[in-house]
PDB file of C-alpha atoms in Angstrom:
ATOM      1  CA  GLU G   1    -260.588  23.102 -53.128  1.00 64.00           C
ATOM      2  CA  ALA G   2    -262.843  21.076 -55.405  1.00 78.00           C
ATOM      3  CA  GLY G   3    -261.634  17.646 -56.392  1.00 91.00           C
ATOM      4  CA  VAL G   4    -261.432  16.038 -59.802  1.00 94.00           C
ATOM      5  CA  THR G   5    -264.872  15.742 -61.342  1.00 95.00           C
ATOM      6  CA  GLN G   6    -266.033  13.497 -64.142  1.00 96.00           C
ATOM      7  CA  PHE G   7    -269.157  13.508 -66.248  1.00 97.00           C
ATOM      8  CA  PRO G   8    -271.246  11.510 -66.747  1.00 96.00           C
ATOM      9  CA  SER G   9    -271.050   9.085 -63.848  1.00 95.00           C
ATOM     10  CA  HIS G  10    -272.666   6.383 -65.942  1.00 96.00           C
ATOM     11  CA  SER G  11    -273.209   5.943 -69.661  1.00 97.00           C
ATOM     12  CA  VAL G  12    -274.974   3.128 -71.457  1.00 97.00           C
ATOM     13  CA  ILE G  13    -274.693   3.108 -75.239  1.00 96.00           C
ATOM     14  CA  GLU G  14    -275.052   0.667 -78.074  1.00 96.00           C
ATOM     15  CA  LYS G  15    -272.201  -0.710 -80.096  1.00 96.00           C
ATOM     16  CA  GLY G  16    -271.311   1.670 -82.893  1.00 96.00           C
ATOM     17  CA  GLN G  17    -272.441   4.804 -81.096  1.00 97.00           C
ATOM     18  CA  THR G  18    -270.214   7.634 -79.942  1.00 97.00           C
ATOM     19  CA  VAL G  19    -269.626   8.647 -76.343  1.00 97.00           C
ATOM     20  CA  THR G  20    -267.705  11.575 -74.905  1.00 98.00           C
ATOM     21  CA  LEU G  21    -266.417  11.548 -71.360  1.00 98.00           C
ATOM     22  CA  ARG G  22    -265.375  14.715 -69.606  1.00 97.00           C
ATOM     23  CA  CYS G  23    -262.888  15.364 -66.841  1.00 97.00           C
ATOM     24  CA  ASP G  24    -262.389  18.578 -64.900  1.00 96.00           C
ATOM     25  CA  PRO G  25    -259.086  18.482 -63.019  1.00 95.00           C
ATOM     26  CA  ILE G  26    -258.255  20.304 -59.818  1.00 94.00           C
ATOM     27  CA  SER G  27    -257.659  23.960 -60.601  1.00 92.00           C
ATOM     28  CA  GLY G  28    -253.989  24.695 -61.266  1.00 89.00           C
ATOM     29  CA  HIS G  29    -253.030  21.101 -61.983  1.00 91.00           C
ATOM     30  CA  ASP G  30    -251.051  20.934 -65.205  1.00 90.00           C
ATOM     31  CA  ASN G  31    -250.942  17.158 -65.365  1.00 91.00           C
ATOM     32  CA  LEU G  32    -254.020  15.225 -66.375  1.00 95.00           C
ATOM     33  CA  TYR G  33    -254.163  11.445 -66.736  1.00 96.00           C
ATOM     34  CA  TRP G  34    -256.764   9.046 -68.089  1.00 97.00           C
ATOM     35  CA  TYR G  35    -256.968   5.454 -66.882  1.00 98.00           C
ATOM     36  CA  ARG G  36    -259.382   2.623 -67.547  1.00 97.00           C
ATOM     37  CA  ARG G  37    -260.442  -0.416 -65.598  1.00 96.00           C
ATOM     38  CA  VAL G  38    -262.060  -3.251 -67.479  1.00 94.00           C
ATOM     39  CA  MET G  39    -264.123  -5.446 -65.175  1.00 86.00           C
ATOM     40  CA  GLY G  40    -262.023  -7.763 -63.056  1.00 81.00           C
ATOM     41  CA  LYS G  41    -258.738  -6.436 -64.350  1.00 89.00           C
ATOM     42  CA  GLU G  42    -256.213  -3.856 -63.289  1.00 93.00           C
ATOM     43  CA  ILE G  43    -256.527  -0.123 -63.781  1.00 96.00           C
ATOM     44  CA  LYS G  44    -254.555   0.707 -66.907  1.00 96.00           C
ATOM     45  CA  PHE G  45    -252.971   3.958 -68.017  1.00 96.00           C
ATOM     46  CA  LEU G  46    -254.338   5.484 -71.215  1.00 97.00           C
ATOM     47  CA  LEU G  47    -252.629   8.840 -71.617  1.00 95.00           C
ATOM     48  CA  HIS G  48    -251.095  11.866 -69.951  1.00 94.00           C
ATOM     49  CA  PHE G  49    -251.487  15.564 -70.726  1.00 93.00           C
ATOM     50  CA  VAL G  50    -249.197  18.323 -69.559  1.00 90.00           C
ATOM     51  CA  LYS G  51    -251.331  21.392 -69.975  1.00 91.00           C
ATOM     52  CA  GLU G  52    -252.779  21.022 -73.479  1.00 93.00           C
ATOM     53  CA  SER G  53    -250.025  18.775 -74.854  1.00 92.00           C
ATOM     54  CA  LYS G  54    -250.124  14.995 -74.971  1.00 93.00           C
ATOM     55  CA  GLN G  55    -247.046  13.871 -73.066  1.00 90.00           C
ATOM     56  CA  ASP G  56    -247.621  10.141 -73.328  1.00 91.00           C
ATOM     57  CA  GLU G  57    -250.403   8.352 -75.157  1.00 93.00           C
ATOM     58  CA  SER G  58    -248.835   4.922 -75.179  1.00 92.00           C
ATOM     59  CA  GLY G  59    -251.801   3.350 -73.408  1.00 94.00           C
ATOM     60  CA  MET G  60    -254.489   4.366 -75.879  1.00 95.00           C
ATOM     61  CA  PRO G  61    -256.001   1.116 -77.201  1.00 93.00           C
ATOM     62  CA  ASN G  62    -256.596   2.186 -80.812  1.00 92.00           C
ATOM     63  CA  ASN G  63    -257.605   5.083 -83.018  1.00 94.00           C
ATOM     64  CA  ARG G  64    -261.239   4.876 -81.953  1.00 96.00           C
ATOM     65  CA  PHE G  65    -260.180   6.780 -78.851  1.00 97.00           C
ATOM     66  CA  LEU G  66    -259.519  10.515 -79.081  1.00 97.00           C
ATOM     67  CA  ALA G  67    -258.496  12.650 -76.134  1.00 97.00           C
ATOM     68  CA  GLU G  68    -258.301  16.415 -76.079  1.00 96.00           C
ATOM     69  CA  ARG G  69    -257.470  19.083 -73.558  1.00 96.00           C
ATOM     70  CA  THR G  70    -258.175  22.399 -75.145  1.00 85.00           C
ATOM     71  CA  GLY G  71    -256.754  25.351 -73.253  1.00 87.00           C
ATOM     72  CA  GLY G  72    -255.114  23.086 -70.749  1.00 83.00           C
ATOM     73  CA  THR G  73    -258.159  22.924 -68.494  1.00 92.00           C
ATOM     74  CA  TYR G  74    -260.781  20.207 -68.810  1.00 96.00           C
ATOM     75  CA  SER G  75    -260.288  17.143 -70.970  1.00 97.00           C
ATOM     76  CA  THR G  76    -262.575  14.989 -73.069  1.00 97.00           C
ATOM     77  CA  LEU G  77    -262.182  11.391 -74.117  1.00 98.00           C
ATOM     78  CA  LYS G  78    -264.243  10.379 -77.114  1.00 97.00           C
ATOM     79  CA  VAL G  79    -264.862   6.815 -78.183  1.00 97.00           C
ATOM     80  CA  GLN G  80    -266.077   6.499 -81.767  1.00 96.00           C
ATOM     81  CA  PRO G  81    -267.433   4.030 -82.669  1.00 96.00           C
ATOM     82  CA  ALA G  82    -267.784   2.217 -79.378  1.00 96.00           C
ATOM     83  CA  GLU G  83    -267.222  -1.532 -79.201  1.00 96.00           C
ATOM     84  CA  LEU G  84    -268.257  -4.055 -76.554  1.00 96.00           C
ATOM     85  CA  GLU G  85    -264.712  -4.344 -75.203  1.00 95.00           C
ATOM     86  CA  ASP G  86    -264.667  -0.620 -74.413  1.00 96.00           C
ATOM     87  CA  SER G  87    -266.940  -1.209 -71.430  1.00 97.00           C
ATOM     88  CA  GLY G  88    -265.334  -0.371 -68.125  1.00 96.00           C
ATOM     89  CA  VAL G  89    -264.703   2.428 -65.680  1.00 96.00           C
ATOM     90  CA  TYR G  90    -262.751   5.395 -66.982  1.00 97.00           C
ATOM     91  CA  PHE G  91    -260.836   7.331 -64.362  1.00 97.00           C
ATOM     92  CA  CYS G  92    -259.290  10.741 -64.651  1.00 97.00           C
ATOM     93  CA  ALA G  93    -256.542  12.011 -62.361  1.00 95.00           C
ATOM     94  CA  SER G  94    -254.698  15.288 -62.052  1.00 93.00           C
ATOM     95  CA  SER G  95    -251.554  16.503 -60.349  1.00 90.00           C
ATOM     96  CA  ARG G  96    -249.345  19.545 -59.952  1.00 86.00           C
ATOM     97  CA  THR G  97    -246.233  20.140 -61.990  1.00 74.00           C
ATOM     98  CA  ARG G  98    -243.653  17.573 -61.000  1.00 65.00           C
ATOM     99  CA  ARG G  99    -240.432  18.793 -59.481  1.00 63.00           C
ATOM    100  CA  GLN G 100    -237.280  17.502 -61.103  1.00 61.00           C
ATOM    101  CA  GLY G 101    -236.568  14.046 -59.781  1.00 57.00           C
ATOM    102  CA  GLY G 102    -239.699  14.067 -57.700  1.00 62.00           C
ATOM    103  CA  THR G 103    -243.148  12.685 -58.228  1.00 67.00           C
ATOM    104  CA  ASP G 104    -246.626  14.094 -58.370  1.00 74.00           C
ATOM    105  CA  THR G 105    -249.442  12.779 -56.223  1.00 84.00           C
ATOM    106  CA  GLN G 106    -252.314  12.012 -58.535  1.00 90.00           C
ATOM    107  CA  TYR G 107    -255.801  12.850 -57.352  1.00 92.00           C
ATOM    108  CA  PHE G 108    -258.489  10.725 -58.910  1.00 94.00           C
ATOM    109  CA  GLY G 109    -262.037  11.451 -59.912  1.00 94.00           C
ATOM    110  CA  PRO G 110    -264.925   9.078 -59.172  1.00 92.00           C
ATOM    111  CA  GLY G 111    -264.821   7.599 -62.658  1.00 95.00           C
ATOM    112  CA  THR G 112    -267.303   7.160 -65.484  1.00 96.00           C
ATOM    113  CA  ARG G 113    -268.811   3.715 -65.835  1.00 96.00           C
ATOM    114  CA  LEU G 114    -269.265   3.001 -69.534  1.00 97.00           C
ATOM    115  CA  THR G 115    -271.417   0.103 -70.688  1.00 97.00           C
ATOM    116  CA  VAL G 116    -271.506  -0.767 -74.372  1.00 97.00           C
ATOM    117  CA  LEU G 117    -274.366  -3.092 -75.342  1.00 96.00           C
TER     118      LEU G 117
ATOM    119  CA  ALA H   1    -241.673  -1.589 -67.833  1.00 83.00           C
ATOM    120  CA  GLN H   2    -243.244  -2.223 -64.474  1.00 89.00           C
ATOM    121  CA  SER H   3    -245.725  -4.768 -63.178  1.00 94.00           C
ATOM    122  CA  VAL H   4    -247.579  -5.122 -59.888  1.00 96.00           C
ATOM    123  CA  THR H   5    -248.973  -8.288 -58.362  1.00 96.00           C
ATOM    124  CA  GLN H   6    -251.653  -8.396 -55.719  1.00 96.00           C
ATOM    125  CA  LEU H   7    -252.129 -12.087 -55.134  1.00 90.00           C
ATOM    126  CA  ASP H   8    -255.167 -11.789 -52.874  1.00 94.00           C
ATOM    127  CA  SER H   9    -258.260 -10.706 -54.749  1.00 94.00           C
ATOM    128  CA  GLN H  10    -260.387 -10.837 -51.595  1.00 96.00           C
ATOM    129  CA  VAL H  11    -259.480 -10.700 -47.924  1.00 97.00           C
ATOM    130  CA  PRO H  12    -262.202 -11.262 -45.327  1.00 96.00           C
ATOM    131  CA  VAL H  13    -261.355 -10.245 -41.775  1.00 97.00           C
ATOM    132  CA  PHE H  14    -263.219  -9.697 -38.532  1.00 97.00           C
ATOM    133  CA  GLU H  15    -263.471  -6.243 -37.028  1.00 96.00           C
ATOM    134  CA  GLU H  16    -260.590  -5.303 -34.706  1.00 96.00           C
ATOM    135  CA  ALA H  17    -258.375  -8.024 -36.189  1.00 97.00           C
ATOM    136  CA  PRO H  18    -255.080  -7.144 -37.909  1.00 97.00           C
ATOM    137  CA  VAL H  19    -254.796  -7.300 -41.664  1.00 97.00           C
ATOM    138  CA  GLU H  20    -252.026  -7.426 -44.249  1.00 97.00           C
ATOM    139  CA  LEU H  21    -252.612  -6.858 -47.950  1.00 97.00           C
ATOM    140  CA  ARG H  22    -249.772  -8.088 -50.087  1.00 97.00           C
ATOM    141  CA  CYS H  23    -248.143  -6.309 -52.992  1.00 97.00           C
ATOM    142  CA  ASN H  24    -245.129  -7.330 -55.033  1.00 97.00           C
ATOM    143  CA  TYR H  25    -243.724  -5.423 -57.971  1.00 96.00           C
ATOM    144  CA  SER H  26    -241.271  -5.867 -60.802  1.00 95.00           C
ATOM    145  CA  SER H  27    -239.301  -3.080 -62.426  1.00 91.00           C
ATOM    146  CA  SER H  28    -236.028  -2.574 -64.275  1.00 88.00           C
ATOM    147  CA  VAL H  29    -235.715   0.949 -62.812  1.00 86.00           C
ATOM    148  CA  SER H  30    -236.223   2.501 -59.418  1.00 86.00           C
ATOM    149  CA  VAL H  31    -239.837   3.175 -58.591  1.00 88.00           C
ATOM    150  CA  TYR H  32    -242.105   5.069 -56.282  1.00 91.00           C
ATOM    151  CA  LEU H  33    -244.773   2.989 -54.547  1.00 94.00           C
ATOM    152  CA  PHE H  34    -248.349   3.833 -53.659  1.00 95.00           C
ATOM    153  CA  TRP H  35    -251.424   2.379 -52.050  1.00 97.00           C
ATOM    154  CA  TYR H  36    -254.811   3.718 -53.102  1.00 96.00           C
ATOM    155  CA  VAL H  37    -258.213   2.873 -51.648  1.00 96.00           C
ATOM    156  CA  GLN H  38    -261.578   2.973 -53.360  1.00 94.00           C
ATOM    157  CA  TYR H  39    -264.615   3.087 -51.122  1.00 92.00           C
ATOM    158  CA  PRO H  40    -267.955   2.069 -52.658  1.00 86.00           C
ATOM    159  CA  ASN H  41    -269.176   4.593 -55.225  1.00 81.00           C
ATOM    160  CA  GLN H  42    -266.154   6.837 -54.772  1.00 86.00           C
ATOM    161  CA  GLY H  43    -262.940   7.595 -56.610  1.00 87.00           C
ATOM    162  CA  LEU H  44    -259.485   6.380 -55.672  1.00 92.00           C
ATOM    163  CA  GLN H  45    -257.955   8.014 -52.627  1.00 93.00           C
ATOM    164  CA  LEU H  46    -254.257   7.968 -51.797  1.00 93.00           C
ATOM    165  CA  LEU H  47    -253.564   6.026 -48.603  1.00 95.00           C
ATOM    166  CA  LEU H  48    -249.800   6.370 -48.511  1.00 95.00           C
ATOM    167  CA  LYS H  49    -246.713   6.517 -50.687  1.00 92.00           C
ATOM    168  CA  TYR H  50    -243.052   5.598 -50.526  1.00 91.00           C
ATOM    169  CA  LEU H  51    -240.635   7.917 -52.278  1.00 86.00           C
ATOM    170  CA  SER H  52    -237.375   7.446 -50.390  1.00 84.00           C
ATOM    171  CA  GLY H  53    -235.948   7.339 -46.886  1.00 86.00           C
ATOM    172  CA  SER H  54    -237.486   5.263 -44.114  1.00 88.00           C
ATOM    173  CA  THR H  55    -238.879   2.021 -45.437  1.00 89.00           C
ATOM    174  CA  LEU H  56    -241.840   2.139 -43.053  1.00 95.00           C
ATOM    175  CA  VAL H  57    -244.455   4.541 -44.317  1.00 95.00           C
ATOM    176  CA  LYS H  58    -247.480   5.661 -42.354  1.00 95.00           C
ATOM    177  CA  GLY H  59    -250.648   6.735 -44.100  1.00 94.00           C
ATOM    178  CA  ILE H  60    -254.154   7.817 -43.341  1.00 93.00           C
ATOM    179  CA  ASN H  61    -256.709   5.886 -41.301  1.00 92.00           C
ATOM    180  CA  GLY H  62    -254.056   3.990 -39.333  1.00 95.00           C
ATOM    181  CA  PHE H  63    -252.575   2.144 -42.314  1.00 97.00           C
ATOM    182  CA  GLU H  64    -248.875   1.621 -42.827  1.00 97.00           C
ATOM    183  CA  ALA H  65    -246.712  -0.123 -45.406  1.00 97.00           C
ATOM    184  CA  GLU H  66    -243.160  -1.358 -45.492  1.00 95.00           C
ATOM    185  CA  PHE H  67    -240.940  -1.207 -48.534  1.00 94.00           C
ATOM    186  CA  ASN H  68    -238.685  -4.225 -48.902  1.00 93.00           C
ATOM    187  CA  LYS H  69    -236.305  -3.743 -51.795  1.00 90.00           C
ATOM    188  CA  SER H  70    -234.765  -7.209 -51.683  1.00 92.00           C
ATOM    189  CA  GLN H  71    -238.172  -8.854 -51.840  1.00 92.00           C
ATOM    190  CA  THR H  72    -239.626  -6.157 -54.118  1.00 94.00           C
ATOM    191  CA  SER H  73    -242.629  -5.921 -51.842  1.00 95.00           C
ATOM    192  CA  PHE H  74    -244.744  -3.148 -50.394  1.00 97.00           C
ATOM    193  CA  HIS H  75    -247.274  -4.834 -48.107  1.00 97.00           C
ATOM    194  CA  LEU H  76    -250.021  -2.803 -46.472  1.00 97.00           C
ATOM    195  CA  ARG H  77    -250.918  -3.390 -42.823  1.00 97.00           C
ATOM    196  CA  LYS H  78    -253.340  -2.238 -40.194  1.00 97.00           C
ATOM    197  CA  PRO H  79    -253.217  -3.539 -36.616  1.00 97.00           C
ATOM    198  CA  SER H  80    -256.961  -3.310 -36.023  1.00 97.00           C
ATOM    199  CA  VAL H  81    -259.525  -2.890 -38.777  1.00 97.00           C
ATOM    200  CA  HIS H  82    -262.922  -1.280 -38.635  1.00 96.00           C
ATOM    201  CA  ILE H  83    -266.084  -1.899 -40.601  1.00 96.00           C
ATOM    202  CA  SER H  84    -265.459   1.379 -42.416  1.00 95.00           C
ATOM    203  CA  ASP H  85    -262.233  -0.042 -43.882  1.00 96.00           C
ATOM    204  CA  THR H  86    -264.295  -2.238 -46.188  1.00 96.00           C
ATOM    205  CA  ALA H  87    -263.130  -1.145 -49.624  1.00 96.00           C
ATOM    206  CA  GLU H  88    -260.949  -2.124 -52.551  1.00 96.00           C
ATOM    207  CA  TYR H  89    -257.236  -1.466 -52.176  1.00 97.00           C
ATOM    208  CA  PHE H  90    -254.844  -0.927 -55.049  1.00 97.00           C
ATOM    209  CA  CYS H  91    -251.088  -1.077 -55.022  1.00 97.00           C
ATOM    210  CA  ALA H  92    -249.347   0.995 -57.708  1.00 96.00           C
ATOM    211  CA  VAL H  93    -245.871   1.988 -58.855  1.00 94.00           C
ATOM    212  CA  SER H  94    -244.452   4.729 -61.029  1.00 90.00           C
ATOM    213  CA  PRO H  95    -240.922   4.951 -62.411  1.00 86.00           C
ATOM    214  CA  TYR H  96    -238.348   7.306 -60.963  1.00 78.00           C
ATOM    215  CA  ILE H  97    -237.607   9.792 -63.714  1.00 69.00           C
ATOM    216  CA  LEU H  98    -235.126  12.618 -63.339  1.00 59.00           C
ATOM    217  CA  THR H  99    -236.408  14.926 -66.013  1.00 58.00           C
ATOM    218  CA  GLY H 100    -239.277  15.015 -68.418  1.00 55.00           C
ATOM    219  CA  GLY H 101    -241.719  12.199 -68.933  1.00 53.00           C
ATOM    220  CA  GLY H 102    -244.666  11.516 -66.740  1.00 62.00           C
ATOM    221  CA  ASN H 103    -245.487   9.565 -63.660  1.00 81.00           C
ATOM    222  CA  LYS H 104    -247.996   7.151 -65.092  1.00 89.00           C
ATOM    223  CA  LEU H 105    -249.070   4.618 -62.527  1.00 94.00           C
ATOM    224  CA  THR H 106    -249.018   0.872 -63.026  1.00 95.00           C
ATOM    225  CA  PHE H 107    -251.627  -0.778 -60.828  1.00 96.00           C
ATOM    226  CA  GLY H 108    -252.208  -4.216 -59.424  1.00 96.00           C
ATOM    227  CA  THR H 109    -255.572  -5.915 -59.874  1.00 95.00           C
ATOM    228  CA  GLY H 110    -256.804  -4.781 -56.472  1.00 96.00           C
ATOM    229  CA  THR H 111    -257.688  -6.499 -53.202  1.00 97.00           C
ATOM    230  CA  GLN H 112    -261.211  -6.341 -51.859  1.00 96.00           C
ATOM    231  CA  LEU H 113    -261.068  -6.045 -48.084  1.00 97.00           C
ATOM    232  CA  LYS H 114    -264.271  -7.096 -46.375  1.00 96.00           C
ATOM    233  CA  VAL H 115    -264.484  -6.398 -42.663  1.00 96.00           C
ATOM    234  CA  GLU H 116    -267.120  -8.415 -40.818  1.00 95.00           C
ATOM    235  CA  LEU H 117    -268.591  -8.116 -37.340  1.00 91.00           C
TER     236      LEU H 117
END
């Protein structure tokens, strides 16, 4: 089966511009997560979708970030307007529906490296 | 809330030598524990995970980790490393949740393992 894919792999934009990142999860995975790694720091959780619903968006930095998952398939993460501190690698992960009391193994995409100049 | 500490940012080791990558965590609830690896220009790949049961967990590529509840540690080991093990390794935890919620991962800052000839 195909893995998690992300597009683009790299994006270089200027401060104030808008960028949209896309994530295609593994087919059949209801859970979709976004994470971000700022250079030299830990990978941090941004938000979690279950199908098309936002389950947890506690990690979203501010209202310049907008995530959507229309139809419960692919997801987009839009940054508008981008700021210098938004630079980093944005990872997407997906997993199957979690059994009660269990956990879901998250499969990660290769990430999108965003550079804001 | 959870936190993960990987004290060693870089670990150089000669090929065929043993290696241990350290991970300590803090959490007010029970957690699941994971080790992920990121090879150059690739996404994160799950190495192994501890959910319950035996505290010694075996993963892919000859890696293993031992969960120590009293020391809140989950150190990763390999008895003999290969050049191909050169990568960045991330320790992560997620909270044990009976129903609802998500399994967002909290990561450490990563350890760069460099295997030399």
